Short mmCIF file of C-alpha atoms in Angstrom, two decimals:
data_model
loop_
_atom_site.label_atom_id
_atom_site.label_comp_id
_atom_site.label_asym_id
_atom_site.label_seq_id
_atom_site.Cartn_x
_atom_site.Cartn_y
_atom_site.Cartn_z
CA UNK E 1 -9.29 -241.37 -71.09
CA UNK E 2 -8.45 -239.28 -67.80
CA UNK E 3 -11.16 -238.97 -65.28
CA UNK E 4 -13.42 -236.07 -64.59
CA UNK E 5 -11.46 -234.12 -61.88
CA UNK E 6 -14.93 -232.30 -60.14
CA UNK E 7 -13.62 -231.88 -56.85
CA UNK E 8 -10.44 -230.66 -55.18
CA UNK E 9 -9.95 -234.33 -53.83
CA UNK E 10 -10.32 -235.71 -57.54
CA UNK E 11 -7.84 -233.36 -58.82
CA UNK E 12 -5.09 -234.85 -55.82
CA UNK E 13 -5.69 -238.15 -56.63
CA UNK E 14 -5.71 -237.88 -60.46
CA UNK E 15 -2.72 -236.19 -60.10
CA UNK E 16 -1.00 -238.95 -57.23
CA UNK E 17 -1.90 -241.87 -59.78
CA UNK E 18 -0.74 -239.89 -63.03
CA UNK E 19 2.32 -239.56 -60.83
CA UNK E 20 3.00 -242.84 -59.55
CA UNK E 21 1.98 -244.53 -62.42
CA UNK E 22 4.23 -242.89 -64.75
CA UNK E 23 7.23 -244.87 -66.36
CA UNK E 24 9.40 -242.48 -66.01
CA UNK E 25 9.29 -238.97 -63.94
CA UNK E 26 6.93 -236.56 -65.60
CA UNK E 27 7.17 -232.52 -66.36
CA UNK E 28 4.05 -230.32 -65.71
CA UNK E 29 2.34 -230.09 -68.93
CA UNK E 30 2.51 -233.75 -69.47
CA UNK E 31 0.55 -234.10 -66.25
CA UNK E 32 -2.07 -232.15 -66.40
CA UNK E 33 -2.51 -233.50 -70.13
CA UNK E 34 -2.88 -237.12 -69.03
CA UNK E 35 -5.05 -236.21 -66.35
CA UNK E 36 -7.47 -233.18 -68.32
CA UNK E 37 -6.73 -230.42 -66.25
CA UNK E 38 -5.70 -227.36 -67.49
CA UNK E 39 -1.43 -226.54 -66.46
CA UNK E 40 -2.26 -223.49 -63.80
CA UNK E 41 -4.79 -225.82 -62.42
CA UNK E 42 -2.70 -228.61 -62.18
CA UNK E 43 0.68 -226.45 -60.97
CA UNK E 44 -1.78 -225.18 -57.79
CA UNK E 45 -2.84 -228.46 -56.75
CA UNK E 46 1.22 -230.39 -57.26
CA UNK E 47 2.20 -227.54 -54.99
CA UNK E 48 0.14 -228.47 -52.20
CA UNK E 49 0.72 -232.53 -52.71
CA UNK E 50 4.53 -231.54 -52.39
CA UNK E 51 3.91 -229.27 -49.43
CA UNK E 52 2.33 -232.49 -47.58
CA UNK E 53 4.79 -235.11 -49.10
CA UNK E 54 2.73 -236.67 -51.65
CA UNK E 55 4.21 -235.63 -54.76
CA UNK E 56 8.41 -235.00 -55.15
CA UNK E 57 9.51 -232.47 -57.52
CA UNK E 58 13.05 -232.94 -59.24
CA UNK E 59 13.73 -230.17 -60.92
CA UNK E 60 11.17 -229.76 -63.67
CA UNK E 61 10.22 -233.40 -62.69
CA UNK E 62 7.84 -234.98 -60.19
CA UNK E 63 8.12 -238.28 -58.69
CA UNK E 64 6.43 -239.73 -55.85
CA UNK E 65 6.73 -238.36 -52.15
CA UNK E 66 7.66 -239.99 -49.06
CA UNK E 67 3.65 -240.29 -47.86
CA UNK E 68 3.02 -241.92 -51.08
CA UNK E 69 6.03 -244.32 -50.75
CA UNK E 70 4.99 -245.18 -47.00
CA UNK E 71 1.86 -245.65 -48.29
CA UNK E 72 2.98 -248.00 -51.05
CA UNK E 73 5.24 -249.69 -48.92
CA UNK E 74 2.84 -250.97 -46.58
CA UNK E 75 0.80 -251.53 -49.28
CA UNK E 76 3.00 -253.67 -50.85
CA UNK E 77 4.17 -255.49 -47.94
CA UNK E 78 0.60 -256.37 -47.53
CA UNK E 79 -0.73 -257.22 -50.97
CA UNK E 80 1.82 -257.62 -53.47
CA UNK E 81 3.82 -260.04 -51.07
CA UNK E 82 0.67 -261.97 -49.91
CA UNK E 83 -0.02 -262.64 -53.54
CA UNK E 84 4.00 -263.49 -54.48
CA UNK E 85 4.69 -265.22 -51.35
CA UNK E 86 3.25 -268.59 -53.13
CA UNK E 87 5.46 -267.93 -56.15
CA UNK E 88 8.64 -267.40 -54.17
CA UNK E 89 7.97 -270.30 -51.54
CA UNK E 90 8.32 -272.55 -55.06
CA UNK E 91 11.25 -270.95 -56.14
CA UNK E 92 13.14 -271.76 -52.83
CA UNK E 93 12.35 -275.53 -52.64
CA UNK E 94 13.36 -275.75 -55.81
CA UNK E 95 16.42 -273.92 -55.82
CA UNK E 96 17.45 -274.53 -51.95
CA UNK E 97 18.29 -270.55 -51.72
CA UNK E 98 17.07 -268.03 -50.50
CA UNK E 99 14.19 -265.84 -52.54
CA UNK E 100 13.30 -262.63 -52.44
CA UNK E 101 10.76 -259.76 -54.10
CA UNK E 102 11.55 -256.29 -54.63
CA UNK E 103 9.58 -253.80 -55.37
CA UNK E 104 10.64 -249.92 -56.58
CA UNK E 105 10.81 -246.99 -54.52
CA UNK E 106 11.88 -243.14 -55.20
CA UNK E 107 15.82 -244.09 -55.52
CA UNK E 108 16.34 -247.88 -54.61
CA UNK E 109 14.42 -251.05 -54.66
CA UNK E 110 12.68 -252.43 -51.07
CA UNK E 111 12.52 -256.32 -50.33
CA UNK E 112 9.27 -256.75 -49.37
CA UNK E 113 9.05 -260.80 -48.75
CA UNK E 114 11.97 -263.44 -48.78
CA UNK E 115 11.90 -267.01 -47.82
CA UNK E 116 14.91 -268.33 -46.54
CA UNK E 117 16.32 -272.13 -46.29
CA UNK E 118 17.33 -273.45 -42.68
CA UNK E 119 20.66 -274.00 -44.53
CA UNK E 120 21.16 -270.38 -45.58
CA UNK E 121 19.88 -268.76 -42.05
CA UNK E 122 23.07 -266.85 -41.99
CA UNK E 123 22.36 -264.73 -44.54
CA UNK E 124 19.71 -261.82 -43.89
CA UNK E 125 17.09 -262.00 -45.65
CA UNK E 126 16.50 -258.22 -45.69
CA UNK E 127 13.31 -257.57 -45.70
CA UNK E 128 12.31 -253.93 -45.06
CA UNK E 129 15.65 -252.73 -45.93
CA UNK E 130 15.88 -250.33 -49.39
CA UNK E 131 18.82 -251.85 -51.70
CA UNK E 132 20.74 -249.24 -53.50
CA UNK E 133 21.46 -250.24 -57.74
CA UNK E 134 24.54 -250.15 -57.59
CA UNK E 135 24.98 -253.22 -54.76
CA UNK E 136 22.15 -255.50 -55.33
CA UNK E 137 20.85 -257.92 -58.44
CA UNK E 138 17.21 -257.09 -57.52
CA UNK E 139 17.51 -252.84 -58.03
CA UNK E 140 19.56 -253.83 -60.70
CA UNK E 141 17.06 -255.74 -62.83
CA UNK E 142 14.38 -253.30 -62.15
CA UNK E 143 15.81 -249.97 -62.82
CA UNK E 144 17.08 -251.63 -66.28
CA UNK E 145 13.73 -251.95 -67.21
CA UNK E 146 13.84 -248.10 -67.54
CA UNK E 147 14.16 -246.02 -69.75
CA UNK E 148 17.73 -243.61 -69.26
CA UNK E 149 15.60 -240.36 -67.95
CA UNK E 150 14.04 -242.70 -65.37
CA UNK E 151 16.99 -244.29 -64.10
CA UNK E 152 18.84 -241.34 -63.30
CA UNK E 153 16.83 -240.87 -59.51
CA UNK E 154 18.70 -244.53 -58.81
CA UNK E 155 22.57 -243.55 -60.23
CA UNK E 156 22.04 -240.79 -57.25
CA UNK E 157 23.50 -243.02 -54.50
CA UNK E 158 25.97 -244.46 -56.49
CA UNK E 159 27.69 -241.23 -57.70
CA UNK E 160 27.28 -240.32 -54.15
CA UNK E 161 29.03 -243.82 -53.41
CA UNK E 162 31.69 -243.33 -55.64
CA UNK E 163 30.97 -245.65 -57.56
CA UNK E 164 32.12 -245.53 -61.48
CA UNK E 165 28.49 -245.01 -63.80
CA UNK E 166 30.47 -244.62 -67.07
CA UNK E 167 32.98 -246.86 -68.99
CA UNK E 168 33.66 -250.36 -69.14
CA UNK E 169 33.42 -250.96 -65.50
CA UNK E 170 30.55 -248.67 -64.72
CA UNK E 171 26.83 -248.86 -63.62
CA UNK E 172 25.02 -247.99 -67.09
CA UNK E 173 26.64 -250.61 -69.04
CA UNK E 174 25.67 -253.07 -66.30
CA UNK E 175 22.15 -251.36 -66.67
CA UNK E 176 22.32 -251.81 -70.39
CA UNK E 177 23.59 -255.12 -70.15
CA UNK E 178 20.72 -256.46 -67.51
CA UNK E 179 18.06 -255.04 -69.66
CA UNK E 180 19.47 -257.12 -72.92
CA UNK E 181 19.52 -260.57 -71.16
CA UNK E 182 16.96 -260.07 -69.02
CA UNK E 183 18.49 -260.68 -65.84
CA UNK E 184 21.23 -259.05 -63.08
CA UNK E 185 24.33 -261.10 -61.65
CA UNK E 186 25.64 -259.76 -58.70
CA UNK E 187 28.79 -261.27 -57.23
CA UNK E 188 30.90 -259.54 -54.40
CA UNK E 189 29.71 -256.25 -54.73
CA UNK E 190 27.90 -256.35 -50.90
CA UNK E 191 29.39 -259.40 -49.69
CA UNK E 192 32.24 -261.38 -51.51
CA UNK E 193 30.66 -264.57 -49.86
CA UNK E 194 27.06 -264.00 -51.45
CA UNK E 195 26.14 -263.85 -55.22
CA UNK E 196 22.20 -263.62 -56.09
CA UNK E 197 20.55 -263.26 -59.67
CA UNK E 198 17.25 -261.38 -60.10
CA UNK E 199 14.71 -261.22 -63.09
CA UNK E 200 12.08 -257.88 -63.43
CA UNK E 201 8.43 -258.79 -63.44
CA UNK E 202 7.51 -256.39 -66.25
CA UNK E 203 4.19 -255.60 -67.50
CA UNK E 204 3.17 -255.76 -71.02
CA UNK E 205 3.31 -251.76 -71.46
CA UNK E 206 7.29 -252.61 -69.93
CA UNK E 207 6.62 -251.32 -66.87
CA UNK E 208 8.54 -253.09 -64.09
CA UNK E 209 6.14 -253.89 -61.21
CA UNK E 210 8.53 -256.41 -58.75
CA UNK E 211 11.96 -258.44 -59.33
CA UNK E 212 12.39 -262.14 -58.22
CA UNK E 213 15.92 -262.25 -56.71
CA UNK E 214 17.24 -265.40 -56.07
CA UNK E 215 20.41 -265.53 -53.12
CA UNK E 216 22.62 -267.88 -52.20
CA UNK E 217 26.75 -268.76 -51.37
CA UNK E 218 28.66 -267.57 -53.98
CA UNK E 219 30.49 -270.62 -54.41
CA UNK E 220 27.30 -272.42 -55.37
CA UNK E 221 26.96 -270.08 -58.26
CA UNK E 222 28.97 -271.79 -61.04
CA UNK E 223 27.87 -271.72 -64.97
CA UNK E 224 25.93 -274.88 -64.71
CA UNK E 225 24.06 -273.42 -61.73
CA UNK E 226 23.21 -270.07 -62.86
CA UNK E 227 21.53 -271.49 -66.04
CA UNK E 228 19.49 -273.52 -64.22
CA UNK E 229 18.27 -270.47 -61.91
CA UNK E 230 17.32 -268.50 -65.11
CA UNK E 231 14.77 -271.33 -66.26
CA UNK E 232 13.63 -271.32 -62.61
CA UNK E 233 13.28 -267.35 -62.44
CA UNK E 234 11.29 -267.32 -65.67
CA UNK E 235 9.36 -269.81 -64.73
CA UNK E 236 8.78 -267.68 -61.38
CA UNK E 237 8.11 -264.64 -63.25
CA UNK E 238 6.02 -265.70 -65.53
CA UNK E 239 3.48 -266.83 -62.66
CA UNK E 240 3.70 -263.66 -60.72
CA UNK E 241 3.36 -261.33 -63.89
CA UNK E 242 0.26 -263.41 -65.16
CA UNK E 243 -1.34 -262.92 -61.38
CA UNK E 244 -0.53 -259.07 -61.56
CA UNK E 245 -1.54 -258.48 -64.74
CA UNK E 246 -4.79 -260.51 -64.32
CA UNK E 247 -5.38 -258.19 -61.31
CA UNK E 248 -4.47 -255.02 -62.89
CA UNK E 249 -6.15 -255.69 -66.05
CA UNK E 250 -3.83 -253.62 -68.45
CA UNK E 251 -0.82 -254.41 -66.39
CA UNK E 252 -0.37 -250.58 -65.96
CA UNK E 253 1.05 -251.03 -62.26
CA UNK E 254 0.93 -253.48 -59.50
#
């Protein structure tokens, strides 16, 4: 049930969460449905939460602004990887690579926490940085968790990249592909000397809240070796999910 919107501040925030909460971007009248207000209402108070960067319209679409993502950012990087950093710690002894977790932002994925081997110090570990789909496993394994309308905002750097989206060789069937196993290989596309593997952290109404990416030489990452780092990211993301939804309650978002 949406929330009583009584005051101009309700209204903005209703409207933020129904936003950024959404699994996919939204059009007007489905907003101001799932948040009770009626559409004029709802168009008056969108246009002043894109005027200060809130809210990002697309169209007939609205997606989170930049002052929600910086907000989310630095909320992630202080809650989200507090609360992983235990799971991904695990992960790295166990694997001797390097771990990451990702988290998604208007058109790429941002590494919010990694935890690197001595071994594997040349490698960056990224953290900060925003990872476009069409390079990186983690992006990869998120935005395949959604569904076509809500991946387009990610294919945006690609096409701008030149990189192929249709056919055999291009982006959606890689999309379609990491959403049927369950997990993204990447292997050259950013560096022909590093290969990493991610797994989504997806809630139980499928929306993806982080992705466990797992990094290391490329010449480490033989069959034998990449099935054993799918039983170790499940394993991973089954103990992050179960602390996020457990937090969340309905698993909604993180």
């Amino acid at each position: 049930m949406p929330r009583s919107a009584s005051s101009a501040v309700d209204k903005a925030l209703d409207l933020i969460e129904a936003v950024a909460r959404a699994d996919r971007p939204r059009r007007l009248g489905e907003l101001a449905q799932a948040v009770g207000l009626h559409r004029a209402t709802a168009y008056r108070v969108l246009l002043d939460l894109v005027a200060r960067g809130w809210v990002l319209r697309v169209g007939e679409h609205y997606l989170p602004g930049a002052a929600a993502l910086q907000v989310s950012r630095a909320a992630a990087a202080n809650s989200l990887a507090a609360l992983g950093h235990p799971v991904l710690a695990r992960l790295a002894q166990d694997t001797d690579m390097m771990v990451n977790l990702q988290v998604l932002e208007a058109d790429r994925s941002r590494v919010v926490d990694a935890v690197r081997p001595a071994r594997l110090q040349m490698i960056s570990d990224l953290v900060g940085e925003a990872l476009p789909v069409h390079r990186f496993a983690g992006p990869l394994a998120l935005v395949a968790q959604l569904d076509p309308a809500a991946r387009e905002p990610y294919l945006v750097p690609a096409r701008e990249a030149g990189y192929p989206l249709d056919g055999p060789q291009g982006l959606r069937v890689d999309l379609d592909r990491a959403r049927a196993d369950g997990y993204a290989l990447e292997r050259g596309r950013n560096d022909k000397l590093i290969a990493s593997i991610s797994r989504a952290v997806v809630s139980p109404g499928g929306v993806p809240l982080c992705a466990v990416t797992v990094v290391g030489p490329d010449a480490e990452f033989d069959d034998a070796r990449v099935a054993r780092l799918r039983e170790r990211l499940a394993e991973a993301g089954a103990a992050l999910g179960t602390t996020l939804t457990t937090l969340t309650g309905d698993g909604s978002s993180p």
